[in-house]
CSV table of C-alpha atoms in Angstrom, one decimal:
chain,number,residue,atom,x,y,z
B,4,MET,CA,0.0,0.0,0.0
B,5,ALA,CA,1.4,3.5,-0.9
B,6,ALA,CA,2.4,5.8,1.8
B,7,LEU,CA,3.9,9.3,1.9
B,8,PRO,CA,7.7,9.2,1.6
B,9,PRO,CA,10.1,10.9,4.0
B,10,PRO,CA,11.6,14.3,3.3
B,11,THR,CA,13.9,15.0,0.3
B,12,ARG,CA,17.3,13.2,0.2
B,13,GLN,CA,20.0,15.2,-1.4
B,14,VAL,CA,23.0,13.5,-2.9
B,15,ALA,CA,26.6,14.5,-3.6
B,16,SER,CA,27.4,14.7,-7.2
B,17,ASN,CA,30.5,13.7,-9.1
B,18,HIS,CA,30.6,17.2,-10.6
B,19,PRO,CA,31.9,20.1,-8.4
B,20,PRO,CA,29.6,23.1,-8.3
B,21,GLY,CA,30.3,25.5,-11.2
B,22,ALA,CA,32.5,23.0,-13.0
B,23,GLY,CA,32.3,19.9,-15.2
B,24,ALA,CA,29.3,18.4,-16.7
B,25,GLY,CA,26.8,20.5,-14.8
B,26,ALA,CA,28.3,23.9,-15.2
B,27,ALA,CA,25.8,25.3,-17.8
B,28,ALA,CA,22.7,23.6,-16.3
B,29,THR,CA,19.5,25.6,-17.0
B,30,HIS,CA,16.6,23.0,-16.7
B,31,VAL,CA,15.5,20.9,-13.7
B,32,ALA,CA,14.3,17.5,-14.9
B,33,TYR,CA,12.9,14.4,-13.2
B,34,VAL,CA,13.6,10.9,-14.6
B,35,ALA,CA,12.0,7.7,-13.5
B,36,ILE,CA,14.2,4.5,-13.6
B,37,GLY,CA,12.8,1.0,-13.6
B,38,ALA,CA,14.1,-2.5,-14.3
B,39,ASN,CA,12.6,-6.0,-13.9
B,40,LEU,CA,15.1,-8.3,-15.7
B,41,GLY,CA,18.5,-9.5,-14.6
B,42,ASP,CA,20.0,-7.7,-11.6
B,43,ALA,CA,17.4,-4.9,-11.5
B,44,ARG,CA,18.8,-3.2,-8.3
B,45,CYS,CA,22.3,-3.0,-9.9
B,46,ALA,CA,20.7,-1.7,-13.2
B,47,VAL,CA,18.8,1.1,-11.4
B,48,ALA,CA,21.9,2.1,-9.3
B,49,ASP,CA,24.1,2.1,-12.5
B,50,ALA,CA,21.5,4.2,-14.3
B,51,MET,CA,21.7,6.8,-11.6
B,52,ASP,CA,25.4,7.0,-11.9
B,53,ALA,CA,25.2,7.0,-15.8
B,54,LEU,CA,22.8,10.0,-15.6
B,55,ASP,CA,25.1,12.0,-13.3
B,56,ALA,CA,28.0,11.1,-15.8
B,57,LEU,CA,26.1,12.5,-18.8
B,58,PRO,CA,27.6,15.7,-20.3
B,59,HIS,CA,25.7,18.8,-19.3
B,60,CYS,CA,23.8,16.9,-16.5
B,61,ARG,CA,24.1,16.9,-12.8
B,62,VAL,CA,22.0,14.6,-10.6
B,63,ASP,CA,21.3,16.4,-7.2
B,64,ALA,CA,18.6,14.1,-5.7
B,65,ARG,CA,18.1,10.3,-5.8
B,66,SER,CA,15.1,8.5,-4.3
B,67,SER,CA,15.3,5.3,-2.4
B,68,LEU,CA,14.8,2.1,-4.3
B,69,TYR,CA,11.2,0.7,-4.5
B,70,ARG,CA,9.8,-2.6,-5.5
B,71,SER,CA,6.6,-2.5,-7.4
B,72,ALA,CA,4.2,-4.9,-9.2
B,73,PRO,CA,4.3,-4.4,-13.1
B,74,VAL,CA,1.5,-2.0,-14.3
B,75,ASP,CA,0.2,-2.7,-17.8
B,76,ALA,CA,3.1,-5.1,-18.1
B,77,GLY,CA,4.1,-8.7,-17.3
B,78,GLY,CA,7.1,-10.3,-15.7
B,79,PRO,CA,8.7,-10.0,-12.3
B,80,ASP,CA,8.4,-7.1,-10.0
B,81,PHE,CA,10.1,-3.9,-10.9
B,82,ILE,CA,12.8,-2.0,-9.0
B,83,ASN,CA,12.2,1.7,-9.3
B,84,ALA,CA,13.6,5.1,-8.4
B,85,VAL,CA,13.4,8.8,-9.5
B,86,VAL,CA,16.3,11.3,-9.8
B,87,ARG,CA,16.2,15.0,-10.2
B,88,LEU,CA,18.9,16.4,-12.5
B,89,HIS,CA,19.9,19.8,-13.7
B,90,THR,CA,20.8,19.9,-17.4
B,91,SER,CA,21.5,22.3,-20.2
B,92,LEU,CA,20.3,19.7,-22.7
B,93,GLU,CA,17.0,20.3,-24.5
B,94,PRO,CA,14.3,17.7,-23.8
B,95,LEU,CA,14.7,15.7,-27.1
B,96,ASP,CA,18.5,15.7,-26.7
B,97,LEU,CA,18.1,14.5,-23.1
B,98,LEU,CA,15.7,11.7,-24.3
B,99,ASP,CA,18.3,10.6,-26.8
B,100,GLN,CA,20.8,10.3,-24.0
B,101,LEU,CA,18.4,8.4,-21.9
B,102,GLN,CA,17.8,5.9,-24.7
B,103,ALA,CA,21.5,5.5,-25.2
B,104,ILE,CA,21.9,4.5,-21.6
B,105,GLU,CA,19.0,2.1,-22.0
B,106,GLN,CA,20.7,0.5,-25.1
B,107,ARG,CA,23.9,0.1,-23.2
B,108,ALA,CA,22.1,-1.8,-20.5
B,109,GLY,CA,20.7,-4.2,-23.1
B,110,ARG,CA,17.2,-2.7,-23.4
B,111,GLU,CA,15.2,-4.4,-26.1
B,112,ARG,CA,11.7,-3.4,-27.2
B,113,PRO,CA,10.1,-6.5,-28.6
B,114,TYR,CA,6.5,-5.3,-27.7
B,115,ARG,CA,4.8,-2.6,-25.7
B,116,ASN,CA,5.4,-2.9,-22.0
B,117,ALA,CA,7.7,-5.9,-22.3
B,118,PRO,CA,9.8,-6.8,-19.3
B,119,ARG,CA,13.1,-4.7,-19.4
B,120,THR,CA,16.6,-4.6,-18.3
B,121,LEU,CA,16.3,-0.8,-17.9
B,122,ASP,CA,13.6,1.7,-18.5
B,123,LEU,CA,14.3,5.5,-18.3
B,124,ASP,CA,11.3,7.8,-18.5
B,125,LEU,CA,11.6,11.6,-18.8
B,126,LEU,CA,8.8,12.6,-16.5
B,127,GLU,CA,9.1,16.4,-16.5
B,128,VAL,CA,11.4,19.2,-17.5
B,129,GLN,CA,10.3,22.2,-15.4
B,130,GLY,CA,8.7,24.9,-17.5
B,131,VAL,CA,8.5,22.7,-20.6
B,132,ARG,CA,5.3,21.4,-22.2
B,133,LEU,CA,5.9,19.2,-25.2
B,134,ASP,CA,3.7,16.9,-27.4
B,135,THR,CA,5.5,15.3,-30.2
B,136,PRO,CA,5.5,11.7,-31.6
B,137,ARG,CA,8.7,11.0,-29.7
B,138,LEU,CA,8.0,12.8,-26.3
B,139,THR,CA,5.2,14.2,-24.3
B,140,LEU,CA,6.0,16.4,-21.3
B,141,PRO,CA,4.9,16.1,-18.6
B,142,HIS,CA,4.7,12.3,-18.9
B,143,PRO,CA,1.0,11.6,-19.7
B,144,ARG,CA,0.7,8.7,-17.2
B,145,MET,CA,3.0,9.7,-14.3
B,146,HIS,CA,0.0,10.6,-12.0
B,147,GLU,CA,-1.5,7.1,-12.4
B,148,ARG,CA,1.6,5.2,-11.1
B,149,ALA,CA,2.7,4.7,-7.5
B,150,PHE,CA,6.1,3.6,-8.7
B,151,VAL,CA,6.6,7.2,-10.1
B,152,LEU,CA,4.7,9.2,-7.5
B,153,LEU,CA,6.2,7.8,-4.3
B,154,PRO,CA,9.9,8.1,-5.3
B,155,LEU,CA,9.1,11.6,-6.8
B,156,ALA,CA,7.4,12.7,-3.6
B,157,GLU,CA,10.5,11.5,-1.7
B,158,ILE,CA,12.9,13.8,-3.6
B,159,ALA,CA,10.4,16.6,-4.5
B,160,PRO,CA,7.5,16.6,-2.0
B,161,GLY,CA,6.0,19.8,-3.4
B,162,ARG,CA,5.6,18.2,-6.8
B,163,VAL,CA,3.2,15.5,-5.7
B,164,GLY,CA,0.0,16.3,-3.8
B,165,GLU,CA,-1.8,14.1,-1.2
B,166,ASP,CA,-4.7,13.5,-3.5
B,167,ALA,CA,-2.3,12.1,-6.2
B,168,LEU,CA,-0.7,9.8,-3.6
B,169,ALA,CA,-4.2,8.7,-2.4
B,170,SER,CA,-5.2,7.8,-6.0
B,171,VAL,CA,-2.4,5.2,-6.2
B,172,ALA,CA,-2.6,4.0,-2.6
B,173,GLN,CA,-3.9,0.5,-3.7
B,174,GLN,CA,-1.0,-0.2,-6.0
B,175,ARG,CA,1.6,-2.6,-4.5
B,176,ILE,CA,4.8,-0.9,-3.7
B,177,GLU,CA,7.5,-1.1,-1.0
B,178,ARG,CA,10.5,0.9,-0.2
B,179,LEU,CA,13.6,-1.2,-0.1
């Protein structure tokens, strides 16, 4: 059963302030991370590090890991998390980088909602609304999914209302 997460957890970045990959950051973005094949915990943790290592990106908050039942998908339970990052990349360029990380992790797309070694979803880029064949921002289904809302509320409590959390309270999810 879904419950309100604790206050935001900040993390140290590999990039010193004002230098390196995050120096020209102008957008705040939220990325959901999930995996349910192979060593899913490791895949999610590695993806967090890969996001922080991207050029022009700096991760400054990482949620806890969560285990959730697949939604509109089959296979084993997912391991999920959300990160907040600062980036100077435009949304479609960031999407390209996310998909490259998925590919390096062995992501295959044999059919919609197939089990996956890694799934990176760009949830939101603050101040950006986008509706293209490749990307819709904010993510159109993020408010329907506990595996997005609980980790997001953990790192950005002001972005998720109590009503939204209540609407997903019956979905099976647990913090690890």
